[in-house]
Short mmCIF file of N, CA and C in Angstrom, two decimals:
data_model
loop_
_atom_site.label_atom_id
_atom_site.label_comp_id
_atom_site.label_asym_id
_atom_site.label_seq_id
_atom_site.Cartn_x
_atom_site.Cartn_y
_atom_site.Cartn_z
N MET S 7 26.00 -53.25 -132.69
CA MET S 7 27.05 -52.66 -131.84
C MET S 7 27.42 -53.72 -130.78
N GLY S 8 28.56 -54.26 -130.84
CA GLY S 8 28.91 -55.32 -129.92
C GLY S 8 29.62 -54.69 -128.67
N LEU S 9 29.38 -55.39 -127.48
CA LEU S 9 30.00 -54.88 -126.33
C LEU S 9 31.48 -55.56 -126.20
N SER S 10 32.40 -54.63 -126.24
CA SER S 10 33.76 -55.09 -126.13
C SER S 10 34.49 -54.77 -124.74
N LEU S 11 34.63 -55.79 -124.00
CA LEU S 11 35.09 -55.61 -122.68
C LEU S 11 36.73 -55.60 -122.74
N PRO S 12 37.37 -54.90 -121.79
CA PRO S 12 38.79 -54.90 -121.80
C PRO S 12 39.32 -56.39 -121.44
N VAL S 13 40.44 -56.67 -122.00
CA VAL S 13 41.10 -58.00 -121.68
C VAL S 13 41.13 -58.24 -120.13
N PRO S 14 41.59 -57.28 -119.26
CA PRO S 14 41.68 -57.66 -117.95
C PRO S 14 40.26 -58.00 -117.44
N VAL S 15 39.38 -57.46 -117.67
CA VAL S 15 37.90 -57.64 -117.26
C VAL S 15 37.60 -59.14 -117.52
N ILE S 16 37.65 -59.40 -118.87
CA ILE S 16 37.45 -60.68 -119.29
C ILE S 16 38.11 -61.84 -118.62
N THR S 17 39.43 -61.67 -118.49
CA THR S 17 40.35 -62.58 -118.01
C THR S 17 40.01 -62.80 -116.55
N ILE S 18 39.93 -61.77 -115.83
CA ILE S 18 39.72 -61.99 -114.27
C ILE S 18 38.34 -62.39 -114.04
N GLY S 19 37.36 -61.92 -114.85
CA GLY S 19 35.94 -62.55 -114.67
C GLY S 19 35.80 -64.20 -114.96
N LEU S 20 36.54 -64.53 -116.07
CA LEU S 20 36.64 -65.92 -116.22
C LEU S 20 37.41 -66.71 -115.28
N LEU S 21 38.48 -66.20 -114.67
CA LEU S 21 39.22 -66.79 -113.60
C LEU S 21 38.42 -66.97 -112.41
N ILE S 22 37.66 -65.82 -112.08
CA ILE S 22 36.80 -65.96 -110.87
C ILE S 22 35.73 -67.04 -111.04
N ALA S 23 35.06 -67.09 -112.18
CA ALA S 23 34.08 -68.23 -112.45
C ALA S 23 34.66 -69.60 -112.44
N SER S 24 35.94 -69.67 -113.03
CA SER S 24 36.62 -70.96 -113.10
C SER S 24 37.04 -71.45 -111.67
N ASN S 25 37.34 -70.45 -110.88
CA ASN S 25 37.71 -70.87 -109.46
C ASN S 25 36.58 -71.19 -108.60
N VAL S 26 35.52 -70.65 -108.87
CA VAL S 26 34.27 -71.14 -108.16
C VAL S 26 33.93 -72.66 -108.29
N PHE S 27 34.06 -72.95 -109.75
CA PHE S 27 33.72 -74.38 -110.02
C PHE S 27 34.90 -75.17 -109.50
N MET S 28 36.19 -74.80 -109.60
CA MET S 28 37.36 -75.50 -109.08
C MET S 28 37.07 -75.90 -107.51
N THR S 29 36.78 -74.87 -106.81
CA THR S 29 36.63 -74.99 -105.41
C THR S 29 35.41 -75.87 -105.06
N VAL S 30 34.29 -75.85 -105.61
CA VAL S 30 33.28 -76.76 -105.49
C VAL S 30 33.62 -78.14 -105.89
N ALA S 31 34.33 -78.39 -106.98
CA ALA S 31 34.75 -79.58 -107.32
C ALA S 31 35.72 -80.26 -106.32
N TRP S 32 36.71 -79.41 -105.80
CA TRP S 32 37.66 -80.07 -104.89
C TRP S 32 37.24 -80.15 -103.53
N TYR S 33 36.28 -79.17 -103.03
CA TYR S 33 35.93 -79.30 -101.65
C TYR S 33 34.50 -79.47 -101.33
N GLY S 34 33.62 -79.33 -102.38
CA GLY S 34 32.21 -79.41 -102.11
C GLY S 34 31.77 -80.67 -101.52
N HIS S 35 32.34 -81.81 -101.89
CA HIS S 35 32.06 -83.08 -101.33
C HIS S 35 32.37 -83.36 -99.94
N LEU S 36 32.98 -82.43 -99.31
CA LEU S 36 33.37 -82.56 -97.74
C LEU S 36 32.31 -82.63 -96.80
N LYS S 37 31.16 -82.14 -97.31
CA LYS S 37 29.78 -82.32 -96.61
C LYS S 37 29.14 -83.65 -96.76
N PHE S 38 29.59 -84.39 -97.76
CA PHE S 38 29.01 -85.73 -98.00
C PHE S 38 29.97 -86.76 -97.83
N LYS S 39 30.21 -86.97 -96.53
CA LYS S 39 31.21 -88.05 -96.08
C LYS S 39 30.83 -89.51 -96.42
N THR S 40 29.42 -89.67 -96.49
CA THR S 40 29.09 -91.03 -96.71
C THR S 40 28.91 -91.45 -98.21
N ALA S 41 29.22 -90.42 -98.91
CA ALA S 41 28.95 -90.69 -100.52
C ALA S 41 30.16 -91.57 -100.83
N PRO S 42 29.94 -92.63 -101.68
CA PRO S 42 31.14 -93.47 -102.14
C PRO S 42 32.21 -92.57 -102.82
N LEU S 43 33.47 -92.87 -102.66
CA LEU S 43 34.59 -92.21 -103.21
C LEU S 43 34.51 -92.00 -104.57
N ILE S 44 34.20 -93.11 -105.32
CA ILE S 44 34.16 -93.13 -106.82
C ILE S 44 33.06 -92.12 -107.30
N VAL S 45 31.96 -92.07 -106.53
CA VAL S 45 30.89 -91.13 -106.88
C VAL S 45 31.44 -89.67 -106.85
N VAL S 46 32.11 -89.48 -105.71
CA VAL S 46 32.57 -88.08 -105.38
C VAL S 46 33.57 -87.73 -106.59
N ILE S 47 34.47 -88.76 -106.83
CA ILE S 47 35.46 -88.37 -108.01
C ILE S 47 34.91 -88.08 -109.29
N LEU S 48 33.81 -88.80 -109.65
CA LEU S 48 33.19 -88.56 -110.90
C LEU S 48 32.45 -87.34 -110.96
N VAL S 49 31.78 -86.99 -109.84
CA VAL S 49 31.07 -85.76 -109.80
C VAL S 49 31.89 -84.56 -109.76
N SER S 50 33.14 -84.76 -109.12
CA SER S 50 34.07 -83.62 -109.06
C SER S 50 34.66 -83.46 -110.51
N TRP S 51 34.98 -84.59 -111.15
CA TRP S 51 35.54 -84.39 -112.71
C TRP S 51 34.54 -83.63 -113.54
N GLY S 52 33.23 -84.01 -113.37
CA GLY S 52 32.07 -83.38 -114.05
C GLY S 52 32.11 -81.80 -113.74
N ILE S 53 32.32 -81.35 -112.40
CA ILE S 53 32.23 -80.08 -112.23
C ILE S 53 33.64 -79.32 -112.67
N ALA S 54 34.68 -80.08 -112.58
CA ALA S 54 35.99 -79.58 -112.98
C ALA S 54 36.00 -79.33 -114.50
N PHE S 55 35.19 -80.08 -115.27
CA PHE S 55 35.10 -79.81 -116.70
C PHE S 55 34.71 -78.36 -117.06
N PHE S 56 33.80 -77.79 -116.26
CA PHE S 56 33.35 -76.50 -116.43
C PHE S 56 34.33 -75.43 -116.00
N GLU S 57 35.15 -75.78 -115.00
CA GLU S 57 36.22 -74.91 -114.63
C GLU S 57 37.31 -74.76 -115.75
N TYR S 58 37.61 -75.94 -116.43
CA TYR S 58 38.46 -75.81 -117.49
C TYR S 58 38.02 -75.02 -118.70
N LEU S 59 36.54 -75.06 -118.88
CA LEU S 59 35.92 -74.36 -119.89
C LEU S 59 36.16 -72.69 -119.90
N MET S 60 36.42 -72.40 -118.56
CA MET S 60 36.67 -70.96 -118.34
C MET S 60 38.11 -70.67 -118.04
N GLN S 61 38.83 -71.56 -117.42
CA GLN S 61 40.26 -71.29 -117.10
C GLN S 61 41.16 -71.23 -118.29
N VAL S 62 40.96 -72.18 -119.26
CA VAL S 62 41.81 -72.10 -120.48
C VAL S 62 41.59 -70.92 -121.22
N PRO S 63 40.24 -70.52 -121.63
CA PRO S 63 40.14 -69.24 -122.38
C PRO S 63 40.54 -68.00 -121.70
N ALA S 64 40.45 -68.00 -120.23
CA ALA S 64 40.91 -66.86 -119.43
C ALA S 64 42.57 -66.73 -119.69
N ASN S 65 43.22 -67.84 -119.69
CA ASN S 65 44.62 -67.74 -119.78
C ASN S 65 44.97 -67.38 -121.29
N ARG S 66 44.34 -68.10 -122.24
CA ARG S 66 44.58 -67.78 -123.65
C ARG S 66 44.35 -66.28 -123.95
N ILE S 67 43.18 -65.75 -123.43
CA ILE S 67 42.76 -64.34 -123.74
C ILE S 67 43.75 -63.30 -123.02
N GLY S 68 44.10 -63.72 -121.75
CA GLY S 68 44.84 -62.86 -120.82
C GLY S 68 46.37 -62.83 -121.25
N TYR S 69 46.83 -63.95 -121.92
CA TYR S 69 48.22 -63.99 -122.17
C TYR S 69 48.49 -62.99 -123.28
N GLY S 70 49.76 -62.14 -122.94
CA GLY S 70 49.96 -61.19 -123.93
C GLY S 70 49.58 -59.84 -123.23
N HIS S 71 48.62 -59.62 -122.65
CA HIS S 71 48.27 -58.62 -121.85
C HIS S 71 49.03 -58.67 -120.56
N PHE S 72 48.85 -59.90 -120.12
CA PHE S 72 49.54 -60.30 -118.81
C PHE S 72 50.70 -61.51 -119.21
N SER S 73 51.77 -61.31 -118.33
CA SER S 73 52.78 -62.53 -118.52
C SER S 73 52.11 -63.76 -117.85
N ALA S 74 52.76 -64.79 -118.12
CA ALA S 74 52.34 -66.19 -117.59
C ALA S 74 52.32 -66.02 -115.99
N ALA S 75 53.45 -65.48 -115.46
CA ALA S 75 53.65 -65.39 -113.97
C ALA S 75 52.57 -64.44 -113.50
N GLN S 76 52.15 -63.44 -114.21
CA GLN S 76 51.12 -62.58 -113.65
C GLN S 76 49.74 -63.26 -113.77
N LEU S 77 49.43 -63.95 -114.80
CA LEU S 77 48.20 -64.82 -114.88
C LEU S 77 48.18 -65.89 -113.63
N LYS S 78 49.20 -66.41 -113.47
CA LYS S 78 49.21 -67.41 -112.21
C LYS S 78 48.99 -66.72 -111.01
N THR S 79 49.61 -65.57 -110.86
CA THR S 79 49.52 -64.92 -109.51
C THR S 79 48.01 -64.34 -109.43
N ILE S 80 47.46 -63.89 -110.56
CA ILE S 80 45.86 -63.49 -110.35
C ILE S 80 45.18 -64.70 -109.99
N GLN S 81 45.45 -65.91 -110.67
CA GLN S 81 44.78 -67.04 -110.29
C GLN S 81 44.68 -67.43 -108.85
N GLU S 82 46.04 -67.37 -108.33
CA GLU S 82 46.26 -67.81 -106.93
C GLU S 82 45.44 -66.73 -106.09
N VAL S 83 45.60 -65.50 -106.26
CA VAL S 83 44.84 -64.69 -105.38
C VAL S 83 43.34 -64.85 -105.40
N ILE S 84 42.82 -65.10 -106.55
CA ILE S 84 41.47 -65.37 -106.78
C ILE S 84 41.06 -66.60 -106.14
N SER S 85 41.81 -67.61 -106.35
CA SER S 85 41.63 -69.10 -105.76
C SER S 85 41.53 -68.86 -104.25
N LEU S 86 42.46 -68.21 -103.63
CA LEU S 86 42.36 -68.16 -102.07
C LEU S 86 41.19 -67.32 -101.68
N SER S 87 40.84 -66.35 -102.31
CA SER S 87 39.68 -65.48 -102.01
C SER S 87 38.35 -66.26 -102.06
N VAL S 88 38.21 -67.06 -103.22
CA VAL S 88 37.10 -67.93 -103.44
C VAL S 88 36.91 -68.95 -102.34
N PHE S 89 38.11 -69.69 -102.03
CA PHE S 89 38.21 -70.64 -101.08
C PHE S 89 38.00 -70.07 -99.66
N ALA S 90 38.35 -68.98 -99.27
CA ALA S 90 38.08 -68.25 -97.94
C ALA S 90 36.57 -68.02 -97.75
N ILE S 91 35.86 -67.51 -98.86
CA ILE S 91 34.48 -67.32 -98.83
C ILE S 91 33.79 -68.69 -98.68
N PHE S 92 34.14 -69.53 -99.64
CA PHE S 92 33.51 -70.95 -99.58
C PHE S 92 33.60 -71.73 -98.30
N SER S 93 34.78 -71.58 -97.66
CA SER S 93 34.98 -72.47 -96.48
C SER S 93 34.24 -71.69 -95.46
N TRP S 94 34.05 -70.44 -95.43
CA TRP S 94 33.26 -69.82 -94.34
C TRP S 94 31.80 -69.98 -94.57
N VAL S 95 31.29 -69.75 -95.71
CA VAL S 95 29.88 -69.76 -96.08
C VAL S 95 29.32 -71.28 -96.17
N TYR S 96 29.92 -72.12 -96.96
CA TYR S 96 29.55 -73.42 -97.22
C TYR S 96 30.04 -74.49 -96.21
N LEU S 97 31.12 -74.39 -95.63
CA LEU S 97 31.63 -75.28 -94.87
C LEU S 97 31.50 -74.99 -93.40
N GLY S 98 31.31 -73.71 -93.01
CA GLY S 98 31.03 -73.13 -91.86
C GLY S 98 32.39 -72.95 -91.02
N GLU S 99 33.48 -72.90 -91.56
CA GLU S 99 34.69 -72.74 -91.01
C GLU S 99 34.99 -71.39 -90.69
N ARG S 100 35.75 -71.14 -89.42
CA ARG S 100 36.10 -69.70 -88.95
C ARG S 100 37.25 -69.30 -89.80
N VAL S 101 37.21 -68.04 -90.16
CA VAL S 101 38.29 -67.32 -90.85
C VAL S 101 38.92 -66.48 -89.80
N GLY S 102 40.11 -66.71 -89.42
CA GLY S 102 40.71 -65.91 -88.36
C GLY S 102 41.58 -65.02 -88.83
N TRP S 103 42.29 -64.18 -87.84
CA TRP S 103 43.17 -63.10 -88.21
C TRP S 103 44.38 -63.48 -88.93
N GLN S 104 44.84 -64.82 -88.58
CA GLN S 104 46.00 -65.35 -89.09
C GLN S 104 45.82 -65.69 -90.59
N HIS S 105 44.47 -65.97 -91.08
CA HIS S 105 44.30 -66.16 -92.40
C HIS S 105 44.33 -64.79 -93.15
N GLY S 106 43.89 -63.80 -92.48
CA GLY S 106 44.06 -62.39 -92.98
C GLY S 106 45.42 -61.94 -93.27
N VAL S 107 46.39 -62.19 -92.26
CA VAL S 107 47.82 -61.87 -92.30
C VAL S 107 48.46 -62.69 -93.55
N GLY S 108 48.07 -63.96 -93.49
CA GLY S 108 48.76 -64.71 -94.65
C GLY S 108 48.27 -64.27 -95.92
N PHE S 109 46.96 -63.97 -96.00
CA PHE S 109 46.43 -63.53 -97.41
C PHE S 109 47.10 -62.18 -97.74
N ALA S 110 47.34 -61.31 -96.78
CA ALA S 110 47.95 -60.05 -96.93
C ALA S 110 49.31 -60.26 -97.50
N LEU S 111 50.05 -61.14 -96.90
CA LEU S 111 51.47 -61.40 -97.44
C LEU S 111 51.46 -61.89 -98.91
N ILE S 112 50.51 -62.89 -99.18
CA ILE S 112 50.35 -63.30 -100.55
C ILE S 112 50.04 -62.20 -101.54
N CYS S 113 49.16 -61.21 -101.17
CA CYS S 113 48.94 -60.00 -101.88
C CYS S 113 50.16 -59.11 -102.10
N LEU S 114 51.00 -59.04 -101.07
CA LEU S 114 52.18 -58.47 -101.12
C LEU S 114 53.15 -59.07 -102.18
N GLY S 115 53.08 -60.47 -102.05
CA GLY S 115 53.90 -61.12 -103.18
C GLY S 115 53.39 -60.84 -104.39
N ALA S 116 52.07 -60.67 -104.69
CA ALA S 116 51.55 -60.46 -105.95
C ALA S 116 51.96 -59.01 -106.47
N TRP S 117 51.97 -58.15 -105.40
CA TRP S 117 52.51 -56.69 -105.88
C TRP S 117 53.88 -56.79 -106.36
N PHE S 118 54.89 -57.68 -105.79
CA PHE S 118 56.09 -57.77 -106.31
C PHE S 118 56.06 -58.27 -107.78
N VAL S 119 55.23 -59.26 -108.01
CA VAL S 119 55.02 -59.83 -109.41
C VAL S 119 54.73 -58.77 -110.39
N PHE S 120 53.81 -58.01 -110.06
CA PHE S 120 53.21 -56.92 -110.99
C PHE S 120 53.97 -55.65 -111.11
N HIS S 121 54.78 -55.45 -110.07
CA HIS S 121 55.59 -54.17 -110.08
C HIS S 121 56.82 -54.28 -111.13
N ASP S 122 56.99 -53.25 -111.84
CA ASP S 122 57.97 -53.12 -112.88
C ASP S 122 59.30 -52.57 -112.34
N TRP S 123 60.31 -53.41 -112.08
CA TRP S 123 61.52 -53.04 -111.49
C TRP S 123 62.49 -52.43 -112.38
N SER S 124 62.13 -52.38 -113.62
CA SER S 124 63.24 -51.76 -114.59
C SER S 124 63.26 -50.34 -114.52
#
């Protein structure tokens, strides 16, 4: 008996995982300012490879259940969520009220994308 997860669960799970890799690839090196730029680029590309291994299947699996605009919106909300946690936990940056307001407005925009106006 195989475990069959719903398309939204698979899609969102893969998008979360891919965004963790993407965020580490793009911003993880900021703590290593003395590392040579070429090394940082090559390591980031290596990490980003795993991001693509999850991002592409997430979009392939999710498309049809979600529209392309909905997939992109889900990805952006996840990306900002992952980044906020990463910048707070890993980089030690403060997350202020203005970030919360901005994120709430983005979520409001996502609601408009997902709302059926017909």
